[in-house]
Amino acid sequence: MSQVPSPTLTGKTTHIEVSAVEGGEETSFGKGRSQQQREVSSSQWWVIIGGLIGGFMAILDIQIMNSSIKVIQGALSMSSDQSSWLMTSYFTAEIVAIPLVGWFTQAFGTGRYALYCIAGFIGASFLCANAWSLDSMLLFRTLQGFCGGALIPISFRLIIELLPDEKRPLGMTMFSVVSTFAPAIGPSLGGWLTSHFSWNMIFYVNVLPGLIAAGLIYQGMLFNKVRWEVIRAGDFIGIISVMLFLGSLEIILEKGGTDYWFQSALICYLTVVALISFVIFIYDQLHCEHPLINLAMFKDTHFSYCMVVFIMLGVAIYGTLFLVPYYLSMVHDYNASQIGSVVIWMGLPQLLVLPFIPKLVKLINLKYMIALGFGVLALSAFMDSQMSINFMGEQMTLSLFIRALGQPFIMVPLSLLATKNVTRKDSASSAIIINVFRSIGGSFGTAMLTTFFITQVHIHSSNIQASIAVGSQGYAHFISQVKAMLMRSAHGGLNGTVGQIASSILTDRITQQAEIMAFNDLFLIMGCLMFGTAVWVFLSNRDFTLFRHIEG
């Protein structure tokens, strides 16, 4: 096994490098979990915080553009269909970048690659702020997503590699803040910046935290020589196939609902590409000498089980982030700032619970915490499944507050359970797989909800129209009321078109009511999924002991 430098002490600062060594578990931290590793230096903590800031920026930018998309659409003269590609391009580039993290960090070192990605993210953000057309924005947004996508698993990997077991709950809690708090405040921050400054500021805002993250990582890392032999010996079949698979899958999930799935030639072509590349990737990973991702990790039942739960967590996080703004903008015509002021309640209350999580995971059976978290998410969704025309942002606040309190009970225990048996040589693979599964869960949930919403609106609209058929007593009563109102307001000046206007108003009322009923159905489905996940987690094993046995 090749030799790797031990941590180097320079004055009071400990410089560290977290490059995995091919073929073994040794890293620049030394072997195993020695007693020296029980103490985490201040420099190591600063590196972790720097990584988390980078991950926070990347996740924040997934949602920060949502509230400003109409403004950007007008500034760059884009149609609504064209502007939707700005989100799709970021998502696709992000998920494609995640599986490459292990390969690049092994070659360049975790610290150096993190700095490359932060620099690329800042540069791409600056270019996005100065984009002059749709094509330029798509290109810069893709670059931003690719650099940002790597920062998320890097921040997770730093926690696994730098912190010993007893410190991991605290590290996972910090990552939970990043992964769940950032998307919740994204729309609010984006709306505020756009309203008070301009849409360009949603990209310029990345510069200062990016520089801080880079400084924190740079001061604590020992940058070893680049291992170009790792680049040359890369699993290029695996790299190309996984990029094609995840890229195609992401576009399918993002665009499938609006393009009517397999009625679209693009969706059909991408499905074929995704299936073929997936088969090639799996075969290559099982037979390649140096695979991109260690699929043998799925032999661990704890890990495999957790990946399914991570998919459901992705559905819960991004499904709700899709439903709430969509409902408020479509039914009640909320603007970006108004939506942000509501959605922020999905994030802020978490800060009340998160400080207690590191202590709780040491005392309480992890499956009880995860089940409780999903149970609370189910309750929140059920609270929003009986909405009426008067149910607006103020009425949603309580359910979002409850949801925010439950979410921390999932992320930290689930991450600890997933990484329970992960060795340091597999830390990159675990970070990659966890973030890919969570992202796919979010995309799948959003695609499922989009498709079901379109279907349910049509069904409810047809049912309502059938119940008030033309010529019925209810129809005649409504038309007469509208006619009387119009005649009074127009002082008799609308005689020739009153009937048409009344019918138009009725059609709008039917559509609005059908949309509300469809949203009720979606929240009910989300509640059932979350409740089912809670029950499944609770019954996942026969250990029903509430309190954990603490050694020592």
Coordinates of C-alpha atoms in Angstrom, one line a residue:
M1 CA 0.0 0.0 0.0
S2 CA 1.3 3.4 -0.9
Q3 CA 2.3 5.7 2.0
V4 CA 0.2 8.8 2.7
P5 CA 1.4 11.7 4.8
S6 CA 0.1 11.9 8.3
P7 CA -1.6 15.1 9.6
T8 CA 0.9 17.9 9.6
L9 CA 1.0 20.3 12.5
T10 CA 1.9 23.9 11.6
G11 CA 1.8 26.1 14.7
K12 CA -1.6 25.8 16.2
T13 CA -3.3 24.8 12.9
T14 CA -3.8 21.2 11.9
H15 CA -3.6 20.8 8.1
I16 CA -5.4 17.8 6.8
E17 CA -6.2 16.0 3.6
V18 CA -8.9 13.5 3.1
S19 CA -7.9 11.7 -0.1
A20 CA -8.8 8.0 0.0
V21 CA -6.1 5.5 -0.7
E22 CA -6.8 3.1 -3.5
G23 CA -7.1 -0.4 -2.3
G24 CA -7.3 0.2 1.4
E25 CA -8.9 2.1 4.3
E26 CA -5.8 4.2 5.2
T27 CA -6.2 8.0 4.7
S28 CA -4.1 10.9 5.8
F29 CA -5.9 10.6 9.1
G30 CA -4.2 7.4 9.9
K31 CA -5.6 3.9 10.2
G32 CA -8.8 3.0 11.9
R33 CA -10.3 5.2 14.7
S34 CA -7.4 5.7 17.0
Q35 CA -7.7 7.5 20.3
Q36 CA -6.0 10.5 18.8
Q37 CA -8.9 10.9 16.4
R38 CA -11.3 11.3 19.3
E39 CA -10.3 14.9 19.6
V40 CA -11.3 17.0 16.6
S41 CA -9.1 20.1 16.1
S42 CA -10.6 23.6 15.6
S43 CA -9.0 23.5 12.1
Q44 CA -11.0 20.4 11.2
W45 CA -14.2 22.0 12.4
W46 CA -13.5 25.0 10.3
V47 CA -13.0 22.7 7.2
I48 CA -16.3 21.0 8.0
I49 CA -18.1 24.4 8.3
G50 CA -16.5 25.5 5.1
G51 CA -17.8 22.4 3.3
L52 CA -21.3 22.9 4.8
I53 CA -21.4 26.5 3.6
G54 CA -20.6 25.2 0.1
G55 CA -23.3 22.6 0.3
F56 CA -25.7 25.2 1.6
M57 CA -25.1 27.4 -1.4
A58 CA -25.6 24.6 -3.8
I59 CA -28.9 23.4 -2.3
L60 CA -30.1 27.0 -1.8
D61 CA -29.7 27.7 -5.5
I62 CA -32.1 24.8 -6.4
Q63 CA -35.0 26.8 -5.0
I64 CA -33.8 30.5 -4.9
M65 CA -34.6 30.9 -8.6
N66 CA -38.2 29.7 -8.3
S67 CA -39.7 32.9 -7.0
S68 CA -37.9 35.0 -9.6
I69 CA -38.5 32.9 -12.7
K70 CA -41.1 35.2 -14.1
V71 CA -38.9 38.2 -13.7
I72 CA -36.0 36.5 -15.4
Q73 CA -38.3 35.2 -18.1
G74 CA -39.3 38.8 -18.9
A75 CA -35.7 40.1 -18.7
L76 CA -34.4 37.5 -21.2
S77 CA -37.5 37.3 -23.4
M78 CA -38.2 33.7 -22.7
S79 CA -41.4 31.7 -22.9
S80 CA -42.7 29.8 -19.9
D81 CA -41.6 26.5 -21.5
Q82 CA -38.1 27.8 -22.2
S83 CA -37.7 29.2 -18.7
S84 CA -38.6 25.8 -17.2
W85 CA -35.3 24.5 -18.7
L86 CA -33.4 26.8 -16.3
M87 CA -34.4 24.6 -13.4
T88 CA -34.1 21.4 -15.4
S89 CA -30.6 22.2 -16.5
Y90 CA -29.4 22.9 -12.9
F91 CA -31.0 19.8 -11.5
T92 CA -29.6 17.6 -14.3
A93 CA -26.1 19.0 -14.1
E94 CA -26.2 18.6 -10.3
I95 CA -27.2 15.0 -10.2
V96 CA -24.7 14.1 -13.0
A97 CA -21.9 15.7 -11.0
I98 CA -22.6 13.8 -7.8
P99 CA -21.3 10.3 -8.9
L100 CA -18.0 11.8 -10.1
V101 CA -17.1 13.2 -6.7
G102 CA -15.3 10.0 -5.5
W103 CA -13.1 9.8 -8.6
F104 CA -12.2 13.5 -8.6
T105 CA -11.5 13.7 -4.9
Q106 CA -9.3 10.7 -5.1
A107 CA -7.2 12.3 -7.8
F108 CA -7.2 15.9 -6.7
G109 CA -7.8 15.5 -3.0
T110 CA -11.0 16.5 -1.2
G111 CA -9.8 20.0 -0.3
R112 CA -8.5 20.9 -3.7
Y113 CA -11.5 19.6 -5.5
A114 CA -13.8 21.4 -3.1
L115 CA -11.9 24.7 -3.9
Y116 CA -12.2 24.0 -7.7
C117 CA -16.0 23.5 -7.3
I118 CA -16.5 26.6 -5.1
A119 CA -14.5 28.7 -7.6
G120 CA -16.5 27.3 -10.5
F121 CA -19.8 27.9 -8.6
I122 CA -18.9 31.5 -7.9
G123 CA -17.8 32.1 -11.5
A124 CA -20.9 30.4 -12.9
S125 CA -23.1 32.5 -10.5
F126 CA -21.4 35.7 -11.7
L127 CA -22.0 34.6 -15.4
C128 CA -25.7 33.8 -14.6
A129 CA -26.2 37.3 -13.2
N130 CA -24.8 38.7 -16.5
A131 CA -26.5 36.3 -18.9
W132 CA -27.8 38.0 -22.1
S133 CA -30.0 35.3 -23.6
L134 CA -31.7 32.0 -23.0
D135 CA -28.8 30.0 -24.4
S136 CA -26.2 31.8 -22.3
M137 CA -28.3 31.4 -19.2
L138 CA -28.8 27.7 -19.8
L139 CA -25.0 27.2 -20.3
F140 CA -24.1 29.1 -17.2
R141 CA -26.8 27.5 -15.1
T142 CA -25.6 24.1 -16.2
L143 CA -22.1 24.9 -15.1
Q144 CA -23.4 26.2 -11.8
G145 CA -25.3 23.0 -11.2
F146 CA -22.3 20.8 -12.1
C147 CA -20.1 22.6 -9.6
G148 CA -22.8 22.9 -7.0
G149 CA -23.7 19.2 -7.3
A150 CA -20.3 18.1 -6.1
L151 CA -20.3 20.4 -3.1
I152 CA -23.3 18.6 -1.5
P153 CA -21.6 15.1 -1.2
I154 CA -18.3 16.7 -0.3
S155 CA -19.8 18.4 2.7
F156 CA -21.3 15.0 3.7
R157 CA -18.1 13.2 3.1
L158 CA -16.1 15.6 5.3
I159 CA -18.4 14.8 8.2
I160 CA -17.9 11.1 7.8
E161 CA -14.1 11.3 7.4
L162 CA -13.2 14.0 9.9
L163 CA -15.5 13.2 12.8
P164 CA -15.3 10.1 15.0
D165 CA -18.4 8.1 15.8
E166 CA -19.2 10.1 19.0
K167 CA -19.1 13.4 17.1
R168 CA -21.0 12.3 14.0
P169 CA -24.5 13.1 15.4
L170 CA -23.4 16.8 15.7
G171 CA -22.0 16.8 12.2
M172 CA -25.1 15.1 10.8
T173 CA -27.2 17.7 12.6
M174 CA -25.3 20.5 10.9
F175 CA -25.7 18.7 7.5
S176 CA -29.5 18.4 8.2
V177 CA -29.6 22.2 8.6
V178 CA -28.0 22.5 5.2
S179 CA -30.1 19.9 3.3
T180 CA -33.5 20.9 4.8
F181 CA -33.2 24.5 5.8
A182 CA -31.7 25.8 2.6
P183 CA -34.5 24.8 0.2
A184 CA -37.1 26.1 2.7
I185 CA -35.6 29.6 2.8
G186 CA -34.6 29.7 -0.9
P187 CA -37.9 31.0 -2.3
S188 CA -38.2 33.6 0.4
L189 CA -34.6 34.9 0.0
G190 CA -35.0 34.9 -3.8
G191 CA -38.3 36.8 -3.7
W192 CA -36.8 39.4 -1.2
L193 CA -33.7 40.0 -3.3
T194 CA -35.6 40.3 -6.5
S195 CA -38.2 42.7 -5.0
H196 CA -35.7 45.0 -3.2
F197 CA -32.8 44.8 -5.7
S198 CA -33.0 42.9 -8.9
W199 CA -33.0 39.3 -10.1
N200 CA -29.3 39.5 -10.7
M201 CA -28.8 39.6 -6.9
I202 CA -30.0 36.0 -6.5
F203 CA -26.7 35.0 -8.2
Y204 CA -24.4 37.7 -6.8
V205 CA -25.4 36.6 -3.3
N206 CA -23.3 33.4 -3.7
V207 CA -20.0 35.3 -3.9
L208 CA -19.4 36.3 -0.3
P209 CA -20.3 32.9 1.3
G210 CA -18.4 31.1 -1.5
L211 CA -15.2 33.1 -0.6
I212 CA -15.7 32.4 3.1
A213 CA -16.2 28.6 2.4
A214 CA -13.0 28.6 0.2
G215 CA -11.0 30.4 2.9
L216 CA -12.1 28.0 5.7
I217 CA -11.2 24.9 3.6
Y218 CA -7.9 26.4 2.3
Q219 CA -6.6 27.2 5.8
G220 CA -7.1 23.7 7.1
M221 CA -6.1 21.4 4.2
L222 CA -2.7 20.0 3.2
F223 CA -2.8 19.9 -0.6
N224 CA -0.9 16.8 -1.7
K225 CA 0.3 16.2 -5.2
V226 CA -2.3 15.6 -7.8
R227 CA -2.6 11.9 -8.6
W228 CA -2.9 12.0 -12.4
E229 CA -2.6 8.2 -12.5
V230 CA -6.1 8.1 -10.9
I231 CA -7.5 10.2 -13.7
R232 CA -5.8 8.0 -16.4
A233 CA -7.1 4.8 -14.7
G234 CA -10.6 6.2 -14.4
D235 CA -13.7 4.0 -15.0
F236 CA -14.7 5.9 -18.1
I237 CA -17.4 3.4 -19.1
G238 CA -18.9 3.8 -15.7
I239 CA -18.5 7.6 -15.9
I240 CA -20.2 8.0 -19.3
S241 CA -23.0 5.5 -18.6
V242 CA -23.9 7.0 -15.2
M243 CA -23.9 10.5 -16.6
L244 CA -26.2 9.4 -19.5
F245 CA -28.5 7.5 -17.1
L246 CA -28.9 10.1 -14.4
G247 CA -29.0 13.0 -16.9
S248 CA -31.7 11.3 -19.0
L249 CA -33.7 10.2 -15.9
E250 CA -33.7 13.7 -14.5
I251 CA -34.9 15.3 -17.7
I252 CA -37.6 12.6 -18.0
L253 CA -38.8 13.3 -14.4
E254 CA -38.6 17.1 -14.8
K255 CA -40.3 17.3 -18.2
G256 CA -42.4 14.2 -18.4
G257 CA -45.5 15.6 -16.6
T258 CA -45.8 18.7 -18.7
D259 CA -44.9 16.9 -22.0
Y260 CA -47.5 14.1 -21.4
W261 CA -44.8 11.4 -20.9
F262 CA -44.5 8.9 -23.7
Q263 CA -46.6 11.1 -26.0
S264 CA -43.3 13.1 -26.3
A265 CA -40.7 11.8 -28.7
L266 CA -38.0 13.3 -26.5
I267 CA -39.2 11.4 -23.4
C268 CA -39.3 8.2 -25.5
Y269 CA -35.7 8.6 -26.7
L270 CA -34.4 9.5 -23.3
T271 CA -36.1 6.5 -21.7
V272 CA -34.3 4.2 -24.1
V273 CA -31.0 6.0 -23.4
A274 CA -31.6 5.7 -19.6
L275 CA -32.4 2.0 -19.7
I276 CA -29.4 1.1 -21.9
S277 CA -27.0 3.2 -19.9
F278 CA -28.3 1.9 -16.6
V279 CA -27.7 -1.7 -17.6
I280 CA -24.2 -0.9 -18.9
F281 CA -23.4 1.0 -15.7
I282 CA -24.5 -1.8 -13.4
Y283 CA -22.5 -4.4 -15.4
D284 CA -19.4 -2.2 -15.5
Q285 CA -19.5 -1.5 -11.7
L286 CA -19.7 -5.2 -10.9
H287 CA -16.8 -6.2 -13.2
C288 CA -14.6 -3.1 -13.2
E289 CA -11.3 -3.4 -11.3
H290 CA -11.7 0.2 -9.9
P291 CA -15.4 1.0 -10.0
L292 CA -16.8 4.5 -9.8
I293 CA -19.1 3.5 -7.0
N294 CA -18.9 0.6 -4.6
L295 CA -22.2 -1.2 -5.2
A296 CA -21.2 -3.9 -2.8
M297 CA -22.4 -1.4 -0.1
F298 CA -26.0 -2.5 -0.9
K299 CA -25.2 -5.9 0.6
D300 CA -25.5 -4.1 4.0
T301 CA -29.2 -4.4 4.8
H302 CA -29.1 -1.3 7.0
F303 CA -27.7 0.7 4.1
S304 CA -30.1 -0.6 1.5
Y305 CA -33.1 0.0 3.8
C306 CA -32.0 3.5 4.5
M307 CA -31.7 4.3 0.7
V308 CA -35.4 3.5 0.3
V309 CA -36.2 5.8 3.2
F310 CA -34.0 8.5 1.7
I311 CA -36.1 8.3 -1.5
M312 CA -39.2 8.9 0.6
L313 CA -37.5 11.8 2.4
G314 CA -36.7 13.4 -1.0
V315 CA -40.4 13.0 -1.9
A316 CA -41.4 14.6 1.4
I317 CA -39.0 17.6 1.1
Y318 CA -39.3 18.5 -2.5
G319 CA -42.9 17.3 -2.9
T320 CA -44.0 19.8 -0.3
L321 CA -41.7 22.5 -1.7
F322 CA -43.6 21.9 -5.0
L323 CA -47.1 21.8 -3.7
V324 CA -47.2 24.8 -1.4
P325 CA -45.9 27.5 -3.8
Y326 CA -47.9 25.9 -6.7
Y327 CA -51.1 26.0 -4.7
L328 CA -50.6 29.6 -3.4
S329 CA -49.6 31.0 -6.9
M330 CA -52.2 29.1 -8.9
V331 CA -55.3 29.3 -6.6
H332 CA -54.6 32.6 -4.8
D333 CA -52.3 34.4 -7.2
Y334 CA -49.5 34.9 -4.6
N335 CA -46.4 36.7 -5.7
A336 CA -42.8 35.7 -5.0
S337 CA -42.5 37.6 -1.7
Q338 CA -45.8 36.3 -0.4
I339 CA -44.9 32.7 -1.2
G340 CA -41.5 33.1 0.4
S341 CA -43.1 34.5 3.6
V342 CA -45.2 31.3 3.8
V343 CA -42.6 28.7 2.7
I344 CA -40.1 30.0 5.2
W345 CA -42.2 28.3 8.0
M346 CA -40.9 25.0 6.6
G347 CA -37.4 26.0 7.7
L348 CA -37.2 28.4 10.7
P349 CA -38.9 26.1 13.3
Q350 CA -36.3 23.5 12.6
L351 CA -33.9 25.6 14.6
L352 CA -35.9 25.0 17.7
V353 CA -35.5 21.2 17.5
L354 CA -32.1 20.7 15.8
P355 CA -29.9 21.6 18.9
F356 CA -31.5 18.6 20.8
I357 CA -31.0 16.0 18.1
P358 CA -27.4 15.1 18.8
K359 CA -28.4 14.2 22.4
L360 CA -31.5 12.4 21.4
V361 CA -29.8 10.1 18.9
K362 CA -27.6 8.8 21.7
L363 CA -30.5 8.1 24.0
I364 CA -33.4 6.9 21.8
N365 CA -33.8 4.1 19.3
L366 CA -33.1 5.6 15.9
K367 CA -36.1 3.9 14.3
Y368 CA -38.5 5.6 16.8
M369 CA -37.1 9.0 15.8
I370 CA -37.4 8.3 12.1
A371 CA -40.9 7.0 12.5
L372 CA -41.9 10.0 14.6
G373 CA -40.5 12.3 12.0
F374 CA -42.5 10.7 9.1
G375 CA -45.6 10.6 11.3
V376 CA -45.4 14.3 11.9
L377 CA -44.9 14.9 8.2
A378 CA -48.0 12.8 7.6
L379 CA -50.0 14.9 10.1
S380 CA -48.9 18.1 8.4
A381 CA -50.0 16.8 5.0
F382 CA -53.4 15.6 6.3
M383 CA -54.0 19.1 7.8
D384 CA -53.7 20.5 4.2
S385 CA -56.0 17.9 2.6
Q386 CA -59.3 19.6 3.5
M387 CA -58.7 23.1 1.9
S388 CA -61.4 25.4 0.6
I389 CA -61.3 28.7 -1.3
N390 CA -60.7 30.5 2.0
F391 CA -57.6 28.4 2.9
M392 CA -54.6 30.6 2.1
G393 CA -51.1 31.2 3.3
E394 CA -52.1 32.2 6.9
Q395 CA -54.0 29.0 7.3
M396 CA -51.1 26.9 6.0
T397 CA -48.6 28.3 8.5
L398 CA -49.6 25.9 11.3
S399 CA -49.2 22.8 9.2
L400 CA -45.8 24.0 7.8
F401 CA -44.7 24.8 11.4
I402 CA -45.6 21.2 12.5
R403 CA -43.9 19.8 9.4
A404 CA -40.7 21.7 10.2
L405 CA -40.6 20.4 13.7
G406 CA -40.8 16.8 12.5
Q407 CA -38.2 16.9 9.7
P408 CA -35.1 17.0 11.9
F409 CA -36.1 13.7 13.5
I410 CA -35.6 12.0 10.1
M411 CA -32.4 13.4 8.5
V412 CA -29.9 13.0 11.3
P413 CA -30.9 9.5 12.6
L414 CA -31.3 8.2 9.0
S415 CA -27.9 9.4 8.0
L416 CA -26.3 7.8 11.1
L417 CA -28.1 4.6 10.5
A418 CA -27.0 4.6 6.8
T419 CA -23.4 5.2 7.6
K420 CA -23.3 2.9 10.6
N421 CA -21.1 0.3 8.9
V422 CA -19.4 2.6 6.3
T423 CA -15.6 2.5 6.3
R424 CA -13.6 5.5 5.3
K425 CA -12.6 4.0 2.0
D426 CA -16.3 3.9 1.1
S427 CA -17.1 7.4 2.5
A428 CA -17.2 8.8 -1.0
S429 CA -19.5 6.1 -2.3
S430 CA -21.9 6.5 0.6
A431 CA -22.1 10.2 0.2
I432 CA -22.7 9.8 -3.5
I433 CA -25.4 7.2 -3.2
I434 CA -27.2 8.9 -0.4
N435 CA -27.4 12.3 -2.2
V436 CA -28.4 10.6 -5.5
F437 CA -31.2 8.7 -3.9
R438 CA -32.5 11.7 -2.1
S439 CA -32.4 13.8 -5.3
I440 CA -34.1 11.1 -7.4
G441 CA -36.7 10.8 -4.7
G442 CA -37.4 14.6 -4.9
S443 CA -37.6 14.5 -8.7
F444 CA -39.8 11.5 -8.7
G445 CA -42.1 13.0 -6.1
T446 CA -42.4 16.2 -8.1
A447 CA -43.1 14.4 -11.4
M448 CA -45.7 12.1 -9.8
L449 CA -47.5 15.0 -8.2
T450 CA -47.4 17.1 -11.4
T451 CA -48.9 14.3 -13.4
F452 CA -51.5 13.4 -10.8
F453 CA -52.5 17.1 -10.4
I454 CA -53.3 17.5 -14.2
T455 CA -55.3 14.3 -14.2
Q456 CA -57.3 15.1 -11.0
V457 CA -58.1 18.7 -12.2
H458 CA -59.7 17.2 -15.3
I459 CA -61.6 14.6 -13.3
H460 CA -63.0 17.0 -10.7
S461 CA -63.8 19.6 -13.4
S462 CA -65.8 17.0 -15.3
N463 CA -67.7 15.9 -12.2
I464 CA -68.6 19.4 -11.1
Q465 CA -69.8 20.3 -14.6
A466 CA -72.0 17.1 -14.6
S467 CA -73.5 18.1 -11.3
I468 CA -74.6 21.5 -12.6
A469 CA -75.7 20.7 -16.1
V470 CA -77.0 23.4 -18.3
G471 CA -80.7 23.8 -17.7
S472 CA -80.6 22.5 -14.1
Q473 CA -82.1 24.5 -11.3
G474 CA -78.7 25.1 -9.7
Y475 CA -77.3 26.4 -13.0
A476 CA -80.2 28.7 -13.6
H477 CA -80.0 30.1 -10.1
F478 CA -76.3 30.9 -10.4
I479 CA -76.6 32.5 -13.8
S480 CA -79.5 34.6 -12.6
Q481 CA -77.5 35.8 -9.6
V482 CA -74.5 36.7 -11.8
K483 CA -76.7 38.5 -14.3
A484 CA -78.3 40.6 -11.5
M485 CA -74.9 41.5 -10.1
L486 CA -73.6 42.5 -13.5
M487 CA -76.6 44.5 -14.4
R488 CA -76.4 46.4 -11.1
S489 CA -72.7 47.1 -11.6
A490 CA -73.0 48.1 -15.3
H491 CA -76.3 50.0 -14.8
G492 CA -77.9 48.1 -17.7
G493 CA -75.1 48.6 -20.2
L494 CA -74.2 44.9 -20.7
N495 CA -77.6 43.4 -21.9
G496 CA -76.2 41.7 -24.9
T497 CA -73.2 39.9 -23.2
V498 CA -74.4 39.2 -19.7
G499 CA -75.1 35.6 -20.4
Q500 CA -71.7 35.0 -21.9
I501 CA -69.9 36.8 -19.0
A502 CA -71.9 34.8 -16.5
S503 CA -71.0 31.5 -18.2
S504 CA -67.3 32.6 -18.2
I505 CA -67.4 33.3 -14.5
L506 CA -69.0 29.9 -13.8
T507 CA -66.2 28.2 -15.9
D508 CA -63.6 30.0 -13.9
R509 CA -65.2 29.0 -10.6
I510 CA -65.4 25.4 -11.7
T511 CA -61.7 25.4 -12.7
Q512 CA -60.7 27.0 -9.4
Q513 CA -62.7 24.5 -7.3
A514 CA -61.4 21.6 -9.3
E515 CA -57.8 22.8 -8.6
I516 CA -58.4 23.1 -4.9
M517 CA -59.9 19.5 -4.9
A518 CA -56.9 18.2 -6.8
F519 CA -54.5 19.8 -4.3
N520 CA -56.5 18.2 -1.5
D521 CA -56.0 14.9 -3.2
L522 CA -52.2 15.5 -3.5
F523 CA -51.8 16.4 0.1
L524 CA -53.8 13.4 1.1
I525 CA -51.5 11.2 -1.1
M526 CA -48.5 12.8 0.5
G527 CA -49.9 12.1 4.0
C528 CA -50.6 8.5 3.2
L529 CA -47.1 8.0 1.8
M530 CA -45.5 9.5 4.9
F531 CA -47.7 7.6 7.3
G532 CA -47.0 4.4 5.4
T533 CA -43.3 5.1 5.6
A534 CA -43.6 5.7 9.4
V535 CA -45.3 2.4 9.9
W536 CA -42.8 0.6 7.7
V537 CA -39.8 2.1 9.6
F538 CA -41.5 1.2 13.0
L539 CA -41.9 -2.5 11.9
S540 CA -38.5 -2.7 10.1
N541 CA -37.0 -4.8 12.9
R542 CA -38.0 -6.5 16.1
D543 CA -36.1 -4.1 18.3
F544 CA -38.8 -2.2 20.0
T545 CA -36.7 -0.9 22.9
L546 CA -37.2 2.8 23.2
F547 CA -33.9 3.8 24.8
R548 CA -30.5 2.8 23.4
H549 CA -27.8 1.1 25.4
I550 CA -25.0 3.5 25.9
E551 CA -21.6 1.9 26.3
G552 CA -19.2 3.3 28.8

